[in-house]
mmCIF file of C-alpha atoms and ligand atoms in Angstrom:
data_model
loop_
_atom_site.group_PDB
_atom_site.id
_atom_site.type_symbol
_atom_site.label_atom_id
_atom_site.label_comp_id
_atom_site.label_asym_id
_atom_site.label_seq_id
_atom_site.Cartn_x
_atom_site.Cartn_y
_atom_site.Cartn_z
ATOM 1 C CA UNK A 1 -0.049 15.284 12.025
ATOM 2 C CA UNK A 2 2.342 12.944 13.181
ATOM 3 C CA UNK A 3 5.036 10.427 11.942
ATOM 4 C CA UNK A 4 4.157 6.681 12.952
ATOM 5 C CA UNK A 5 6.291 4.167 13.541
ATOM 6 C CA UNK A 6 6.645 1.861 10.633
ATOM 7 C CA UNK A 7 6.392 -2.193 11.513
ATOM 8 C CA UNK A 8 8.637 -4.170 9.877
ATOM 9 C CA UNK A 9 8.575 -7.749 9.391
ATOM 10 C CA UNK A 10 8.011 -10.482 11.668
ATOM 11 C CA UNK A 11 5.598 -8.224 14.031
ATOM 12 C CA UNK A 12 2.663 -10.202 14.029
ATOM 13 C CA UNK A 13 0.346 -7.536 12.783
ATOM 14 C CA UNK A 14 1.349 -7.770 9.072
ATOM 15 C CA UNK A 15 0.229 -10.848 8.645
ATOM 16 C CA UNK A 16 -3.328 -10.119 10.131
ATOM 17 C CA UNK A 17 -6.557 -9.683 8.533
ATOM 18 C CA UNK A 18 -7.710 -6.183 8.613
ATOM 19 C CA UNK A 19 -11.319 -5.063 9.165
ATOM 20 C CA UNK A 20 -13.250 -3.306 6.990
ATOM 21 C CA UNK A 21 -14.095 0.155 7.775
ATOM 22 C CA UNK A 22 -17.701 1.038 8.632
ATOM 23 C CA UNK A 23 -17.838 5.336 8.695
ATOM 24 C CA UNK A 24 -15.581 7.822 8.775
ATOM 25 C CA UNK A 25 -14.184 9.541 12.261
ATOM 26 C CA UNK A 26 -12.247 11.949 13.343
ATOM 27 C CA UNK A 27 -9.613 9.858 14.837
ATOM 28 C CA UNK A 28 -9.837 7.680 11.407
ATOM 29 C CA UNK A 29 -9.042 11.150 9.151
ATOM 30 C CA UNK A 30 -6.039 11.544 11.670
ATOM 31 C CA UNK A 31 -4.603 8.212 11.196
ATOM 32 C CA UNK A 32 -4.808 8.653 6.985
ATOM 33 C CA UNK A 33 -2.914 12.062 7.767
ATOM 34 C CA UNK A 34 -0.069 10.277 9.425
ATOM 35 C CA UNK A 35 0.288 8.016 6.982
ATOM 36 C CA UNK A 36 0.567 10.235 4.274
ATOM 37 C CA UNK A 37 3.537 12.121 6.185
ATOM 38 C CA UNK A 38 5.029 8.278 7.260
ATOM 39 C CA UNK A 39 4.903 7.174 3.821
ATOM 40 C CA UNK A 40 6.371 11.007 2.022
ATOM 41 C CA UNK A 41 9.232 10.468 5.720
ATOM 42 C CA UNK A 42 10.417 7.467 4.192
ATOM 43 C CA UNK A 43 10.258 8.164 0.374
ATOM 44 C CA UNK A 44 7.792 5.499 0.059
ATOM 45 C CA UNK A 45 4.850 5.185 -2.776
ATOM 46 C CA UNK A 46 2.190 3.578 -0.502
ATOM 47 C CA UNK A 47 1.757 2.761 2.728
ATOM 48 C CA UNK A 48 -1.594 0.286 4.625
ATOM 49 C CA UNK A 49 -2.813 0.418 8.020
ATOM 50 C CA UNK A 50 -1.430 -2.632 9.498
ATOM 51 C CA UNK A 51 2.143 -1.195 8.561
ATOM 52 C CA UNK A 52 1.455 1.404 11.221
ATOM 53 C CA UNK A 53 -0.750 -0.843 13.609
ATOM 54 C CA UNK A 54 -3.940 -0.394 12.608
ATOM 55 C CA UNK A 55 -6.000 -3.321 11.270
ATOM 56 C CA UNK A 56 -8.152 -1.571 9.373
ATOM 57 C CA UNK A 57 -9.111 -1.648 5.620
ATOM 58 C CA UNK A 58 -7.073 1.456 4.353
ATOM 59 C CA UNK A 59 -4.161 2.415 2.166
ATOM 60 C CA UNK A 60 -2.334 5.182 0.643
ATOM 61 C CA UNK A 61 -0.379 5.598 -2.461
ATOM 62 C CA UNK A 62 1.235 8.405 -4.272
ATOM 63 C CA UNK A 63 3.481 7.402 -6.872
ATOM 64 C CA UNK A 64 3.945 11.028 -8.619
ATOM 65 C CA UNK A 65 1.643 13.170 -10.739
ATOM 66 C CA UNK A 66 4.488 12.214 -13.360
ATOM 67 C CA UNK A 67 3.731 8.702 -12.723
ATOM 68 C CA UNK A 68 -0.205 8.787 -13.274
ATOM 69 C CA UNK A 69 -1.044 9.479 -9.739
ATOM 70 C CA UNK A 70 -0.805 12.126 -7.087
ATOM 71 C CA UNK A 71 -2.279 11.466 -3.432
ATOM 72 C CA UNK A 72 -5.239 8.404 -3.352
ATOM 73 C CA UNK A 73 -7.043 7.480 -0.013
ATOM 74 C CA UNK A 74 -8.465 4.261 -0.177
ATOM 75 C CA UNK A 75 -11.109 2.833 1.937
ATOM 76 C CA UNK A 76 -11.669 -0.928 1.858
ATOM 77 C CA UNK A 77 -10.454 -1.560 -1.492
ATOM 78 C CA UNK A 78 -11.495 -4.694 -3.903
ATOM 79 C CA UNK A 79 -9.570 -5.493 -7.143
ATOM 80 C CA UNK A 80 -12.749 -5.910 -9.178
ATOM 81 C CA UNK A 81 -10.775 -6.466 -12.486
ATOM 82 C CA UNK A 82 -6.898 -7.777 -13.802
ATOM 83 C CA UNK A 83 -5.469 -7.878 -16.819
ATOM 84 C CA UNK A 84 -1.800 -8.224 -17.918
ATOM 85 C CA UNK A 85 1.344 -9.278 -16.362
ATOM 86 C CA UNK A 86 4.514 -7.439 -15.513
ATOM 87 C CA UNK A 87 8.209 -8.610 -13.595
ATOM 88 C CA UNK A 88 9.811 -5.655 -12.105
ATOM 89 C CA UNK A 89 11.693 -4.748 -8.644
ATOM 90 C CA UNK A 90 9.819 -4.457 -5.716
ATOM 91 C CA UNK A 91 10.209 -2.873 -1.713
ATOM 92 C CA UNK A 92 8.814 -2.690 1.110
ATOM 93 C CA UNK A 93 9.024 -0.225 4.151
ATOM 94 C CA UNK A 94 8.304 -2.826 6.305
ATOM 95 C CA UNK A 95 11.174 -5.111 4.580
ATOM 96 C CA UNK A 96 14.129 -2.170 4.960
ATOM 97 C CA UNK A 97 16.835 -2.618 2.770
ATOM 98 C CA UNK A 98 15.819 -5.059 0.637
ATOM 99 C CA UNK A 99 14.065 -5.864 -3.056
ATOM 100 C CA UNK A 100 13.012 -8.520 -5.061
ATOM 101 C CA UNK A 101 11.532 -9.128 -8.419
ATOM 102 C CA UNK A 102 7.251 -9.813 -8.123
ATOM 103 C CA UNK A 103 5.210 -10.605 -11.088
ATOM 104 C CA UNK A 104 1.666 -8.555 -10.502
ATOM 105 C CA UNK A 105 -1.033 -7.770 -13.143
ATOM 106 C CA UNK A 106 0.028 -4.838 -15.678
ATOM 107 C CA UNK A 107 -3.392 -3.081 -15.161
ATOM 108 C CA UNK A 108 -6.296 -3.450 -12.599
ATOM 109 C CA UNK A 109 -9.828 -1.459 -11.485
ATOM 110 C CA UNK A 110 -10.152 -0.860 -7.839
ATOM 111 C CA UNK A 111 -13.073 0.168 -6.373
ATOM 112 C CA UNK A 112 -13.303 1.576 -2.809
ATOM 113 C CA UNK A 113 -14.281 4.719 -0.508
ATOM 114 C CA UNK A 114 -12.464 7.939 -0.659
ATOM 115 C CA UNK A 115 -11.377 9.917 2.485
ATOM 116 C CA UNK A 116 -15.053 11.292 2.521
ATOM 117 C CA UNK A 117 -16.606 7.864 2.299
ATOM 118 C CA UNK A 118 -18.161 8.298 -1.012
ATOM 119 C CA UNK A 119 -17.399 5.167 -3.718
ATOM 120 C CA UNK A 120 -14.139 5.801 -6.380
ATOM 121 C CA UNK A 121 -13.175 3.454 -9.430
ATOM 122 C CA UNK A 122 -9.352 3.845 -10.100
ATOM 123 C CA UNK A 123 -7.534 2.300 -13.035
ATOM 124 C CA UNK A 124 -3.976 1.918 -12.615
ATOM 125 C CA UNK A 125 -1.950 0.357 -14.796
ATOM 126 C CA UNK A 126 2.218 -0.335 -14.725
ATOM 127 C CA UNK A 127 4.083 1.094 -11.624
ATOM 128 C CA UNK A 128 0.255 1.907 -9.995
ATOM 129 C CA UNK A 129 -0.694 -1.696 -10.379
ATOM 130 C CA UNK A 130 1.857 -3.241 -8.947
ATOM 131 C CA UNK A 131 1.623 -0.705 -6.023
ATOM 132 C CA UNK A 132 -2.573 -1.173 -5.427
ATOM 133 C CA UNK A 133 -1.481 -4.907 -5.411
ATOM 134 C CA UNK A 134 0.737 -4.600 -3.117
ATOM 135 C CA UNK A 135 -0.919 -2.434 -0.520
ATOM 136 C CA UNK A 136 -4.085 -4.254 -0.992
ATOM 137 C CA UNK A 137 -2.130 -7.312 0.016
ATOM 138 C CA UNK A 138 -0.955 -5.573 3.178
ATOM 139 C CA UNK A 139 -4.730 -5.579 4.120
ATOM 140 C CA UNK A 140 -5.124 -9.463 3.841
ATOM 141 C CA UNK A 141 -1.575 -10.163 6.017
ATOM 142 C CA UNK A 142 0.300 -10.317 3.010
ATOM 143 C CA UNK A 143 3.812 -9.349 2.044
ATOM 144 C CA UNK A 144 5.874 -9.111 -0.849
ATOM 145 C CA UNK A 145 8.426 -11.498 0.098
ATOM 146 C CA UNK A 146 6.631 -14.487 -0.140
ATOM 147 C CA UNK A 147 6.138 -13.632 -4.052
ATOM 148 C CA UNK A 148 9.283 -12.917 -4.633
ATOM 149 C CA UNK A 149 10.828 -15.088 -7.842
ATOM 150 C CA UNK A 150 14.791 -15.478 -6.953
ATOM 151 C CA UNK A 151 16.285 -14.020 -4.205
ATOM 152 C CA UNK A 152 15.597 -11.189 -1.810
ATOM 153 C CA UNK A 153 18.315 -8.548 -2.802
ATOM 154 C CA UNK A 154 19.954 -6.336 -0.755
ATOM 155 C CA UNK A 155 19.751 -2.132 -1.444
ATOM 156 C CA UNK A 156 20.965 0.683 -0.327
ATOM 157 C CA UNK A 157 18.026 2.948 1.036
ATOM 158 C CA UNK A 158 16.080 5.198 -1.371
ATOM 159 C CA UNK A 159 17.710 3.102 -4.155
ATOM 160 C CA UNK A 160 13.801 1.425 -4.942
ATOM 161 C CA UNK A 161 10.529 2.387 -4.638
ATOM 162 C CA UNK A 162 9.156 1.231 -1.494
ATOM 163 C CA UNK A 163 5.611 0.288 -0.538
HETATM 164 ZN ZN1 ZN B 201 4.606 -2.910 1.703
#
């Protein structure tokens, strides 16, 4: 395994489309690898492809057994149901240093591959909401900033969760 480096914004590939993937490789399982050790470097919660260079249809998230979930692959994931609404803080690794307030659903379904390619329905609700959101967004160019309601605060690191 290895650490990747982490884009951050205004590098043109977080705001790219990523491509689905079509089967599971060797080099693939690799890349998920490294971005569970990038994302538990930094202390984040999630982490998508594009954030370490890849434009492909992945993420990862772990916000804490404690939390409702430990370690999730995801392989070209769909929000297939919403229902709710909930304000809270929100980070970015890719947006160091800095937090804002995003209103996301309070529960969703996701359904997408697992590491081993077979189909998985998760249903996340609160804190795992907001992060699916979030990461899925990565995977359609998006970022949190442009949600953001007020202003973009500043924080010292490992003060918020970061996706
Ligand atoms: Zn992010």
């Amino acid at each position: 395994m290895a650490l990747r480096t982490v884009r951050e914004i205004g590098d043109p590939i977080l705001t790219k489309k990523c491509k689905e993937v079509k089967e599971m490789t060797p080099r693939l399982k690799s890349m998920i690898d490294d971005m569970f050790e990038t994302m538990y470097a930094y202390d984040g919660v999630g982490l998508a492809a594009p954030q370490v260079g890849v434009l492909k249809r992945v993420v990862v998230i772990d916000i804490g057994e404690e939390n409702g979930s430990g370690p999730l692959t995801l392989i070209n994931p769909v929000v297939t149901e919403q229902s709710g609404e909930q304000t809270g803080s929100e980070g970015c690794l890719s947006v160091p240093g800095k937090a804002g307030d995003v209103t996301r659903p309070m529960e969703v379904t996701v359904e997408a591959l697992n590491e081993n390619m077979e189909p998985i329905t998760i249903h996340g609700k609160e804190l795992l909401a907001r992060a699916l959101c979030h990461e899925i967004d990565h995977l359609d160019g998006k970022l949190y900033v442009d949600l953001v309601e007020g202003e973009l605060k500043d924080v010292e690191p490992g003060e918020e969760e970061e996706q």
